[in-house]
Coordinates of C-alpha atoms and ligand atoms in Angstrom, one line a residue:
X1 CA 28.9 54.8 -15.7
X2 CA 28.0 56.5 -12.6
X3 CA 28.5 54.0 -9.3
X4 CA 25.2 54.3 -7.9
X5 CA 24.5 55.3 -3.8
X6 CA 21.2 54.9 -2.6
X7 CA 18.4 53.2 -2.6
X8 CA 17.4 51.8 -5.8
X9 CA 14.7 52.0 -7.8
X10 CA 12.7 49.7 -10.0
X11 CA 10.1 49.8 -12.4
X12 CA 8.0 46.9 -13.4
X13 CA 6.9 46.0 -17.5
X14 CA 4.0 44.6 -17.4
X15 CA 1.4 42.7 -14.5
X16 CA 1.3 39.2 -15.4
X17 CA 2.6 35.8 -13.9
X18 CA 6.5 36.1 -13.6
X19 CA 6.5 39.8 -13.1
X20 CA 4.0 39.2 -9.9
X21 CA 6.5 36.4 -9.3
X22 CA 9.3 39.4 -9.3
X23 CA 6.9 41.3 -6.6
X24 CA 6.4 38.7 -4.4
X25 CA 10.7 37.9 -4.5
X26 CA 11.7 41.5 -4.4
X27 CA 10.3 41.3 -0.5
X28 CA 14.0 39.6 -0.3
X29 CA 15.4 42.6 -1.7
X30 CA 16.8 45.4 1.3
X31 CA 18.2 48.3 -0.6
X32 CA 15.9 48.6 -3.1
X33 CA 12.2 49.9 -3.9
X34 CA 9.4 48.9 -6.7
X35 CA 8.2 52.3 -7.1
X36 CA 6.1 51.6 -10.3
X37 CA 4.3 49.6 -12.7
X38 CA 3.5 50.1 -16.9
X39 CA 1.3 47.3 -18.6
X40 CA -1.2 48.4 -21.7
X41 CA -4.2 48.6 -19.7
X42 CA -4.8 51.7 -16.8
X43 CA -7.1 49.2 -15.3
X44 CA -3.7 46.2 -15.0
X45 CA -1.6 48.7 -13.7
X46 CA -3.8 50.0 -11.1
X47 CA -5.3 46.9 -10.1
X48 CA -1.5 45.0 -10.2
X49 CA 0.1 48.8 -8.3
X50 CA -3.2 48.2 -5.3
X51 CA -2.0 44.9 -4.7
X52 CA 2.0 45.5 -4.5
X53 CA 1.6 48.1 -3.1
X54 CA 3.5 49.9 -5.6
X55 CA 2.9 54.0 -5.4
X56 CA 2.9 54.7 -9.0
X57 CA 0.7 52.6 -12.1
X58 CA 1.3 53.7 -15.8
X59 CA -1.2 52.8 -18.7
X60 CA 1.7 52.8 -20.5
X61 CA 5.1 51.2 -21.3
X62 CA 5.9 54.7 -22.5
X63 CA 4.5 56.1 -19.4
X64 CA 6.6 54.1 -18.0
X65 CA 10.2 54.6 -19.0
X66 CA 9.3 58.7 -19.6
X67 CA 9.2 58.4 -15.7
X68 CA 12.1 60.0 -13.7
X69 CA 11.4 58.2 -10.6
X70 CA 12.9 54.7 -12.2
X71 CA 16.3 53.8 -12.0
X72 CA 15.9 50.3 -13.2
X73 CA 12.9 48.8 -15.3
X74 CA 12.5 44.6 -15.1
X75 CA 11.1 43.7 -18.8
X76 CA 8.6 41.0 -18.0
X77 CA 6.4 40.8 -21.0
X78 CA 6.1 37.7 -23.9
X79 CA 9.3 36.8 -25.4
X80 CA 8.3 39.6 -28.6
X81 CA 8.2 42.8 -26.6
X82 CA 11.5 41.9 -24.5
X83 CA 13.6 43.8 -27.4
X84 CA 11.7 46.6 -28.4
X85 CA 11.0 47.4 -25.0
X86 CA 14.2 47.3 -23.7
X87 CA 15.2 49.2 -26.6
X88 CA 13.3 51.6 -25.6
X89 CA 14.0 52.1 -22.0
X90 CA 17.3 52.0 -22.2
X91 CA 16.9 55.2 -25.2
X92 CA 15.1 56.8 -21.8
X93 CA 18.1 56.3 -19.8
X94 CA 16.7 53.3 -17.3
X95 CA 18.6 50.2 -16.7
X96 CA 17.1 47.3 -17.8
X97 CA 17.2 43.4 -16.4
X98 CA 15.3 41.7 -19.4
X99 CA 13.3 37.9 -19.0
X100 CA 14.6 34.9 -20.5
X101 CA 15.0 34.9 -23.8
X102 CA 17.3 38.1 -23.8
X103 CA 15.1 38.0 -27.6
X104 CA 13.5 36.6 -30.3
X105 CA 17.0 35.8 -32.2
X106 CA 20.2 37.4 -32.2
X107 CA 20.2 40.1 -34.3
X108 CA 17.4 41.5 -31.6
X109 CA 19.8 40.6 -28.8
X110 CA 22.5 43.2 -31.2
X111 CA 20.5 45.5 -31.2
X112 CA 19.8 45.6 -27.5
X113 CA 23.4 45.3 -27.0
X114 CA 24.4 48.4 -28.5
X115 CA 21.5 50.3 -27.0
X116 CA 23.2 49.8 -23.5
X117 CA 26.0 50.4 -24.9
X118 CA 25.2 53.5 -26.8
X119 CA 23.4 54.7 -23.6
X120 CA 25.7 53.3 -20.7
X121 CA 23.5 51.9 -18.7
X122 CA 23.5 48.3 -17.4
X123 CA 22.0 45.7 -19.3
X124 CA 21.1 41.6 -18.0
X125 CA 19.4 38.6 -19.3
X126 CA 17.0 37.3 -15.7
X127 CA 18.1 33.6 -16.4
X128 CA 17.5 33.9 -12.8
X129 CA 18.9 29.6 -12.0
X130 CA 23.0 31.4 -12.6
X131 CA 22.0 33.3 -9.5
X132 CA 20.3 30.3 -7.6
X133 CA 22.0 29.7 -4.2
X134 CA 22.2 26.1 -4.8
X135 CA 23.7 26.1 -8.4
X136 CA 26.0 28.7 -7.3
X137 CA 27.4 26.7 -5.2
X138 CA 27.1 22.8 -7.2
X139 CA 28.4 24.9 -9.8
X140 CA 31.8 26.0 -8.5
X141 CA 32.7 22.6 -7.0
X142 CA 32.2 21.4 -9.9
X143 CA 34.5 24.1 -11.6
X144 CA 37.0 23.6 -8.5
X145 CA 36.5 19.3 -9.9
X146 CA 34.2 18.2 -7.6
X147 CA 33.6 15.5 -9.7
X148 CA 36.7 15.6 -12.2
X149 CA 36.9 16.4 -15.4
X150 CA 33.1 16.8 -16.9
X151 CA 31.9 14.4 -19.3
X152 CA 28.2 13.5 -19.8
X153 CA 25.3 15.8 -18.7
X154 CA 21.3 15.5 -19.5
X155 CA 19.1 18.1 -18.8
X156 CA 14.8 18.1 -19.4
X157 CA 12.3 20.6 -19.2
X158 CA 9.1 19.6 -20.2
X159 CA 5.6 19.2 -19.7
X160 CA 1.9 18.1 -20.9
X161 CA 0.8 21.7 -21.7
X162 CA -3.4 21.4 -22.2
X163 CA -3.3 21.4 -25.8
X164 CA -5.2 25.5 -26.2
X165 CA -4.1 27.4 -30.0
X166 CA -4.5 30.4 -27.9
X167 CA -1.3 29.5 -24.7
X168 CA 1.3 31.9 -25.1
X169 CA 3.6 28.8 -25.3
X170 CA 1.9 27.4 -28.3
X171 CA 0.9 31.0 -30.0
X172 CA 3.7 32.4 -32.9
X173 CA 3.2 35.7 -32.9
X174 CA 3.7 36.0 -28.5
X175 CA 7.1 34.1 -29.2
X176 CA 6.0 30.3 -28.3
X177 CA 7.7 27.7 -28.5
X178 CA 9.5 25.1 -26.6
X179 CA 13.0 25.9 -27.3
X180 CA 13.4 29.2 -26.7
X181 CA 11.3 29.4 -23.3
X182 CA 12.2 25.9 -21.8
X183 CA 14.9 24.1 -23.7
X184 CA 17.2 27.4 -22.3
X185 CA 17.1 26.0 -19.0
X186 CA 18.7 22.9 -20.2
X187 CA 20.8 24.8 -22.4
X188 CA 22.3 27.5 -19.8
X189 CA 23.0 24.6 -17.0
X190 CA 25.2 22.8 -20.0
X191 CA 26.8 26.1 -21.0
X192 CA 27.7 26.7 -17.6
X193 CA 28.9 24.0 -17.0
X194 CA 31.2 23.5 -20.3
X195 CA 30.6 26.2 -22.3
X196 CA 29.2 26.6 -25.6
X197 CA 29.0 23.5 -27.2
X198 CA 31.5 23.1 -30.0
X199 CA 28.5 21.1 -32.2
X200 CA 24.5 20.7 -31.4
X201 CA 22.4 17.9 -33.5
X202 CA 19.1 18.8 -33.5
X203 CA 15.7 16.2 -33.3
X204 CA 12.4 17.8 -33.0
X205 CA 9.2 19.1 -34.7
X206 CA 7.1 22.3 -35.1
X207 CA 3.5 21.2 -34.0
X208 CA 0.0 22.6 -35.4
X209 CA 0.1 26.7 -34.1
X210 CA 3.7 26.5 -36.2
X211 CA 5.6 26.8 -33.0
X212 CA 8.3 24.3 -31.9
X213 CA 7.3 21.9 -29.3
X214 CA 9.3 18.7 -28.9
X215 CA 12.7 19.3 -29.4
X216 CA 16.0 17.3 -28.1
X217 CA 19.3 18.8 -28.7
X218 CA 22.5 16.5 -28.6
X219 CA 25.3 18.7 -27.7
X220 CA 29.2 18.4 -28.7
X221 CA 32.7 19.6 -27.0
X222 CA 36.2 19.2 -27.8
X223 CA 37.2 16.2 -27.0
X224 CA 34.2 14.0 -26.2
X225 CA 32.0 15.5 -24.1
X226 CA 28.5 15.6 -24.4
X227 CA 24.9 16.7 -23.1
X228 CA 21.3 15.2 -24.2
X229 CA 19.1 17.5 -23.8
X230 CA 15.4 18.0 -24.1
X231 CA 12.4 20.3 -23.5
X232 CA 9.0 19.8 -24.7
X233 CA 5.2 21.1 -24.7
X234 CA 3.5 17.7 -24.8
X235 CA 5.4 15.2 -23.5
X236 CA 6.2 15.3 -19.1
X237 CA 9.6 14.7 -18.4
X238 CA 11.4 14.2 -15.7
X239 CA 12.6 18.1 -15.3
X240 CA 16.0 17.2 -13.4
X241 CA 19.6 17.9 -14.7
X242 CA 22.5 15.4 -14.0
X243 CA 25.9 16.2 -14.3
X244 CA 28.4 13.2 -14.2
X245 CA 32.0 12.9 -14.2
X246 CA 35.2 11.1 -14.1
X247 CA 35.0 11.1 -10.5
X248 CA 31.9 11.7 -9.8
X249 CA 27.9 13.4 -10.1
X250 CA 25.9 16.0 -9.2
X251 CA 22.1 15.4 -9.2
X252 CA 19.6 18.3 -9.7
X253 CA 16.6 17.8 -8.0
X254 CA 12.8 18.7 -9.1
X255 CA 12.4 21.3 -11.2
X256 CA 16.3 20.8 -11.7
X257 CA 16.7 24.8 -13.1
X258 CA 15.1 26.0 -9.3
X259 CA 15.7 23.9 -7.1
X260 CA 17.4 24.1 -3.5
X261 CA 18.9 20.0 -3.1
X262 CA 21.9 19.0 -4.9
X263 CA 23.0 15.3 -4.5
X264 CA 26.9 15.2 -4.8
X265 CA 28.8 12.1 -5.2
X266 CA 32.6 12.4 -5.5
X267 CA 33.9 8.6 -5.4
X268 CA 31.0 6.1 -2.5
X269 CA 30.7 9.7 -0.7
X270 CA 27.3 11.3 -1.2
X271 CA 26.1 14.7 0.1
X272 CA 23.6 16.6 -0.3
X273 CA 23.4 20.1 -0.5
X274 CA 20.8 22.4 0.6
X275 CA 20.6 25.7 -0.9
X276 CA 18.8 28.9 0.0
X277 CA 15.3 28.8 -1.1
X278 CA 15.4 30.1 -4.7
X279 CA 13.4 33.5 -5.5
X280 CA 14.2 35.9 -8.6
X281 CA 15.6 38.3 -6.1
X282 CA 19.1 36.8 -6.5
X283 CA 19.7 37.7 -9.8
X284 CA 18.3 41.4 -8.3
X285 CA 21.4 41.1 -6.3
X286 CA 23.7 41.0 -8.8
X287 CA 21.3 44.4 -11.2
X288 CA 22.0 45.8 -7.3
X289 CA 25.9 44.9 -7.1
X290 CA 26.8 45.8 -11.0
X291 CA 25.0 49.4 -10.2
X292 CA 26.4 50.2 -7.2
X293 CA 29.8 49.3 -9.0
X294 CA 29.0 51.2 -11.8
X295 CA 29.1 48.0 -14.8
X296 CA 27.3 47.7 -17.5
X297 CA 27.0 44.0 -17.8
X298 CA 27.3 41.1 -15.0
X299 CA 30.3 38.8 -15.6
X300 CA 27.9 35.9 -14.6
X301 CA 25.5 36.4 -16.7
X302 CA 27.4 38.5 -19.6
X303 CA 25.9 40.0 -22.7
X304 CA 28.1 37.7 -24.9
X305 CA 26.8 34.3 -23.5
X306 CA 23.3 35.9 -24.7
X307 CA 24.1 36.4 -27.7
X308 CA 25.6 33.7 -28.3
X309 CA 22.9 31.6 -27.0
X310 CA 20.7 33.4 -29.0
X311 CA 22.8 32.5 -32.2
X312 CA 22.7 29.3 -31.1
X313 CA 19.3 29.0 -31.0
X314 CA 19.1 30.4 -34.8
X315 CA 20.6 28.0 -35.9
X316 CA 19.0 25.2 -33.7
X317 CA 14.8 26.8 -35.0
X318 CA 16.8 27.4 -38.8
X319 CA 16.9 23.5 -38.6
X320 CA 13.7 22.8 -37.2
X321 CA 11.8 24.9 -39.5
X322 CA 10.8 27.2 -36.5
X323 CA 10.3 30.6 -37.1
X324 CA 9.3 33.9 -36.0
X325 CA 7.9 37.0 -38.5
X326 CA 11.0 39.0 -36.8
X327 CA 13.5 36.4 -38.2
Ligands
NAP401 N1 12.3 33.0 -14.8 C1 11.4 32.4 -14.4 O1 10.8 31.7 -14.1 C2 9.8 32.8 -15.9 C3 8.6 31.8 -16.0 C4 7.4 32.1 -16.7 C5 8.5 33.1 -17.4 N2 9.0 33.5 -18.0 C6 9.6 34.7 -18.9 O2 8.5 36.2 -18.3 C7 8.0 36.6 -19.5 C8 6.5 36.2 -19.2 O3 5.5 35.1 -19.6 P1 4.5 35.1 -17.9 O4 4.4 33.8 -17.6 O5 4.8 36.3 -17.1 O6 3.0 35.7 -19.6 P2 1.9 35.8 -19.2 O7 1.0 35.7 -18.0 O8 1.1 35.5 -20.2 O9 1.5 37.0 -18.7 C9 2.0 38.3 -20.3 C10 3.7 39.3 -20.0 O10 2.8 39.6 -21.4 C11 3.4 41.8 -21.3 N3 2.9 41.8 -22.2 C12 3.3 43.0 -23.2 N4 3.0 42.8 -24.2 C13 2.1 41.9 -24.3 C14 1.5 42.0 -25.6 N5 0.9 42.8 -27.0 N6 0.6 40.7 -25.5 C15 0.5 39.6 -25.1 N7 1.4 40.7 -22.8 C16 2.1 41.6 -23.6 C17 1.7 41.9 -20.1 O11 1.7 42.6 -19.8 P3 0.2 43.8 -19.6 O12 -0.6 43.3 -20.3 O13 0.2 44.7 -18.3 O14 0.9 44.9 -21.1 C18 2.5 40.5 -19.3 O15 3.0 41.1 -18.2 C19 8.4 35.3 -20.9 O16 9.6 36.1 -21.6 C20 9.1 34.0 -20.1 O17 9.7 33.6 -20.8 C21 10.5 33.5 -17.0

């Protein structure tokens, strides 16, 4: 892959909630520009382009893929479109940043990675927690031994969603379910700290709409370190994370996946770490760094991690009895 120079030109795939946040946070990006947006509907694309000052609106995702002005596409649609759209954009020669979860299952993730490899294009899962300044600083300090040997982790991402079967989180056809949408955050915190768990015990349920709406994971690592991770669409939770070691602890305030404030206790000393505000632009900086270095994947969110997480999600969903049509 040739290293890129000059301003990097983005296309947005989708006009929903997260794409709106992405366009807003892109104001913090100095060396790139959003040049196009694509949608299933020309009206949506036109309205989005007008609101965000984007030059070109495409009334289909295929038209966005064919836009010669676009270097890299942000895939921000619902989970079932992540894999097919990503492969389409990669095959069209675009680089891709795709929202979390990278796919619905590991087989789809494999197809996406194969397409990035075959086309010699960049691909990364947009797991923004891994790029938030407070998280990056505290994780580096934990890995440097700031709290001693890590023994226990707690993480939660839960809220009581009003019962609306058409909501994408409850609609199986739209890739609904708490595990892939919410559980991915506490699992990311644990994985980032200790690597892939050796064992995962699963408790949870599939609700009336056929998607998992409550899940608790008890993860274990060699030597007995453990994480208790919860995600729910029915119960309001703390939405925080806590990492405990033999010499201290780190407490990630609400919301744990995007906080700017972390309390670090080392022995009897307590320090409050205030990071720069979280946002979707920090991961854009990593995409640009990789494109300018001419590398196809980020060492901070590598393909192997995205793939291994999907593989564990496949196993967890099989235990819960939560399936998608593509399985
Ligand atoms: N990083 C984060 O903090 C964060 C937060 C929220 C969501 N997300 C992720 O972002 C993704 C979208 O979530 P959202 O909350 O933005 O959803 P949303 O507001 O319901 O928007 C749905 C999105 O999917 C697109 N889409 C494409 N094909 C579709 C289809 N066949 N049916 C329905 N929609 C289709 C829509 O674009 P058009 O209608 O223009 O085609 C729109 O961009 C999910 O994967 C989610 O995990 C991430």
